[in-house]
C-alpha positions in Angstrom: -17.5 -1.0 -49.2 -14.1 -3.4 -49.2 -12.3 -0.1 -47.7 -14.7 0.1 -45.0 -14.4 -3.5 -44.2 -10.4 -3.1 -44.3 -10.7 0.1 -42.1 -12.9 -1.8 -39.7 -10.6 -4.7 -39.4 -8.1 -2.4 -38.6 -10.0 -0.6 -35.7 -10.7 -4.2 -34.5 -7.2 -5.6 -34.3 -6.6 -2.2 -32.2 -9.2 -2.7 -29.5 -8.1 -5.8 -29.3 -4.7 -5.4 -28.8 -5.2 -2.7 -26.1 -7.2 -5.0 -24.2 -4.6 -8.0 -24.5 -1.7 -5.4 -23.2 -4.0 -4.2 -19.9 -4.9 -8.0 -19.6 -1.4 -8.9 -19.5 -0.4 -6.2 -17.2 -3.3 -7.0 -14.7 -2.3 -10.7 -14.9 1.4 -9.5 -14.0 0.5 -8.1 -10.6 -1.6 -11.1 -9.7 0.7 -13.0 -6.9 2.5 -16.2 -8.0 3.0 -18.1 -4.7 6.7 -19.9 -4.0 8.0 -21.9 -0.9 11.6 -20.7 -1.9 14.1 -19.6 0.7 15.5 -16.2 1.1 18.5 -15.1 -1.0 21.8 -14.1 0.1 21.2 -10.6 -0.1 18.1 -10.9 1.8 19.6 -12.7 4.7 22.4 -10.0 5.2 19.7 -7.1 5.3 17.8 -9.3 7.8 21.0 -9.6 9.7 20.9 -6.0 9.7 17.3 -5.5 10.3 17.7 -8.1 13.6 20.5 -5.7 15.0 17.9 -2.7 15.5 16.0 -4.0 18.2 16.3 -5.3 21.7 17.1 -9.1 22.5 13.3 -10.0 22.8 12.5 -8.3 19.2 15.3 -9.9 17.9 14.2 -13.2 19.2 10.7 -12.9 18.1 11.6 -12.0 14.6 14.3 -14.5 13.9 11.6 -17.2 15.0 9.2 -15.4 12.6 11.7 -15.4 9.8 12.5 -19.2 10.8 9.0 -20.1 10.3 8.2 -18.5 7.0 11.4 -18.9 4.9 9.8 -22.4 3.6 6.5 -21.4 3.9 4.1 -19.7 1.0 5.6 -16.1 -0.1 5.0 -14.0 -3.2 8.4 -12.5 -4.8 7.6 -9.9 -7.3 9.9 -8.2 -9.3 8.8 -4.8 -10.8 10.4 -2.6 -13.4 12.2 -0.2 -10.5 11.6 -2.5 -7.4 11.2 -6.2 -5.9 8.0 -6.9 -3.5 8.2 -10.0 -0.8 5.0 -10.7 0.9 5.0 -13.6 3.7 1.5 -15.6 4.0 2.7 -18.6 6.1 0.6 -21.6 6.4 -3.3 -21.6 7.1 -3.2 -25.1 8.6 -0.3 -24.4 10.5 -0.2 -20.4 11.5 2.4 -18.8 13.2 2.1 -18.7 16.8 0.5 -16.2 18.9 3.7 -16.5 21.2 5.7 -15.2 18.4 4.2 -12.0 17.6 4.9 -8.9 19.0 2.4 -6.0 20.3 2.0 -4.0 17.3 -0.8 -5.2 15.1 -1.5 -2.5 12.6 -0.4 -2.1 9.0 2.9 -0.1 9.1 6.7 0.4 8.1 9.0 -1.3 10.8 12.3 -0.1 9.5 14.4 1.2 6.8 17.8 0.1 5.8 19.9 2.1 3.0 23.0 0.5 1.6 25.2 0.2 -1.5 26.6 -2.7 -3.3 28.8 -2.1 -6.5 29.0 1.8 -5.9 24.8 1.8 -6.7 22.6 2.7 -3.8 19.8 0.8 -2.7 17.1 0.9 0.3 14.8 -1.7 1.6 11.7 -1.3 3.6 10.5 -3.8 6.2 6.6 -3.8 6.6 4.6 -5.1 9.5 1.0 -6.7 10.0 -1.2 -8.0 12.9 2.3 -8.5 15.0 4.4 -9.7 12.9 6.9 -9.0 9.8 4.7 -9.1 6.6 7.2 -8.5 4.0 10.0 -6.2 2.4 10.1 -4.1 -0.6 13.8 -3.4 -2.2 14.2 -0.2 -4.6 15.7 0.2 -7.3 15.0 -3.5 -8.6 18.0 -5.7 -6.8 17.3 -8.7 -9.0 20.9 -8.8 -10.5 22.5 -8.5 -6.9 20.4 -10.8 -5.1 23.0 -13.5 -4.7 25.8 -10.8 -3.4 27.4 -11.4 -0.2 29.1 -7.4 0.2 26.4 -4.7 1.0 27.8 -1.6 2.6 25.0 -0.2 4.9 24.8 4.0 4.7 22.0 4.4 7.2 19.0 2.5 9.0 16.2 3.4 11.2 13.1 2.1 12.9 10.1 3.8 11.6 7.5 2.5 14.1 8.5 0.2 17.3 7.0 -3.2 17.4 7.1 -3.6 20.8 4.3 -0.7 21.4 0.9 -0.3 20.7 -0.4 1.7 17.5 -3.5 3.2 18.0 -6.5 0.9 18.0 -8.9 0.8 14.6 -11.5 3.3 14.8 -14.9 1.8 15.0 -17.1 3.4 12.2 -20.8 4.2 13.1 -23.3 4.7 9.8 -25.2 7.3 10.3 -29.1 6.7 10.1 -30.3 9.6 7.7 -28.0 11.5 5.3 -27.3 15.1 6.6 -27.3 18.2 4.5 -23.4 18.8 3.9 -21.4 21.8 3.3 -18.8 22.5 0.7 -17.4 19.8 -1.3 -19.1 17.0 0.3 -22.5 18.6 -0.2 -21.3 19.3 -3.7 -21.0 15.6 -4.4 -24.2 14.3 -2.7 -25.9 16.8 -5.5 -24.0 15.3 -8.3 -24.3 11.6 -7.1 -26.7 10.4 -4.2 -24.6 9.3 -1.0 -25.5 5.7 -0.3 -23.6 5.4 3.4 -22.2 8.1 5.5 -20.1 7.6 8.3 -20.2 9.5 11.9 -17.0 11.6 12.0 -13.8 10.9 14.5 -13.4 13.4 17.4 -10.9 15.9 16.4 -8.0 14.4 18.8 -8.2 11.3 17.2 -8.1 13.0 13.6 -5.3 14.7 14.8 -3.3 11.5 15.7 -4.1 9.8 12.3 -3.0 13.0 10.4 0.4 12.4 12.4 0.7 8.9 11.6 0.6 9.1 7.9 3.7 10.3 6.3 2.6 12.5 3.5 0.5 15.7 2.9 -3.4 15.0 2.5 -5.3 17.1 0.5 -7.3 19.8 2.1 -10.5 19.4 0.6 -9.6 15.7 1.7 -9.6 16.5 5.6 -12.5 18.9 4.8 -14.6 15.8 4.0 -13.0 13.9 7.0 -14.2 16.4 9.4 -17.9 15.7 8.4 -17.6 11.9 7.8 -15.5 9.1 8.4 -15.9 7.6 5.1 -18.2 8.1 1.9 -20.1 5.5 0.2 -21.6 6.6 -3.3 -22.3 3.0 -4.3 -20.0 2.5 -7.3 -17.2 4.4 -5.5 -16.2 5.5 -1.9 -14.1 8.1 -0.1 -12.3 6.3 2.5 -12.0 7.5 6.3 -9.1 8.6 7.6 -8.7 5.4 9.9 -8.8 3.1 6.5 -6.2 4.9 4.6 -3.9 1.9 3.9 -1.3 1.5 1.0 -0.5 0.0 -2.3 3.3 -0.6 -3.1 4.5 0.3 -6.7 7.7 0.4 -8.4 8.7 3.9 -7.4 7.1 4.0 -3.9 3.9 3.6 -1.6 0.7 4.9 -2.6 -1.9 5.8 0.5 -5.7 5.3 -0.7 -7.6 8.2 -0.3 -10.7 7.1 -2.9 -11.3 3.8 -4.4 -13.4 2.8 -7.9 -14.2 -0.2 -10.0 -10.9 0.5 -12.0 -8.4 1.8 -9.6 -7.9 4.3 -6.9 -6.9 8.0 -6.0 -3.8 8.5 -3.9 -1.1 10.3 -2.5 2.5 9.1 -2.6 3.9 8.2 0.8 6.8 10.8 1.9 5.3 13.3 -0.5 4.7 16.9 0.8 3.6 18.8 -2.3 -0.2 17.3 -2.2 -0.1 15.8 -5.5 -2.8 13.0 -6.4 -2.6 10.3 -8.3 -4.6 7.6 -10.1 -3.6 4.4 -9.7 -5.2 1.7 -12.2 -5.7 -2.1 -11.4 -3.6 -2.4 -14.3 -0.9 -1.0 -13.0 -0.9 2.2 -14.7 -0.3 5.5 -12.8 -1.6 9.1 -13.6 -0.1 12.3 -11.7 -3.5 14.6 -11.5 -2.3 17.6 -9.8 -3.0 19.1 -6.4 -6.6 20.2 -6.6 -8.3 16.9 -5.1 -11.7 18.9 -5.0 -11.6 18.8 -8.9 -10.4 15.7 -9.3 -12.9 14.1 -7.3 -15.7 15.8 -8.7 -14.8 14.7 -12.2 -14.5 11.3 -11.3 -17.8 11.0 -9.4 -19.3 12.8 -12.6 -18.3 10.5 -15.2 
């Protein structure tokens, strides 16, 4: 009896440590806001960033950064990267006069640079007509005070002065139709809660071109029948809803969402690999068979 109690005590202790580790990992990903200004490295990179654009956009970007520098922001150093998100002040918001035309969530520009013979790159993000923040990879914490950088390349990814395709307005179907292929199989495993009218072929093609990674064929087969499927405790996102989560080694595009994480493809990857991004920050490589992966997840 004593040995059994000892074994139970050890098992309970191990389980407790696992839950503690998961809690700490989850807590570390919560935003910690501050009002500190930008570093020397960031200011130098912003100067390079401004030079990519015409005088009108430069003026707006400089005014946006001037507004955001003393305001609420979130800076987080990960193992392999750093993220900056600019939130501003709800009581004194950024003036609409300082916003440009592009309103979607997208990447504005990419700059590659070197310092101390090590290569880095920075991505500047856009949202709602203004700069949303940036990501630097690999982790730049040791060089944030440096004033000497050598830019090796820089490019505009999306013109801030152009209109992005407007968000597709989803229309819910009044009844669940009989689906073919994978979607019909999934409906047999778990009944569909809500399903939405598929988008027209020309709009689908535009969204596919906008996504800089290979989307699984099985996912696209679902999208041709529905612009999003809700199973109650999980959902497959419509192509117009795809957005990204930034992790240490890159950005991951949401294809399906569950209570504990997301199925995603990695931005700029062309091999169709599907990943499971846990909310705790863990990442699983699940292979390229989206049909098998989504079936197993919904069947759990």
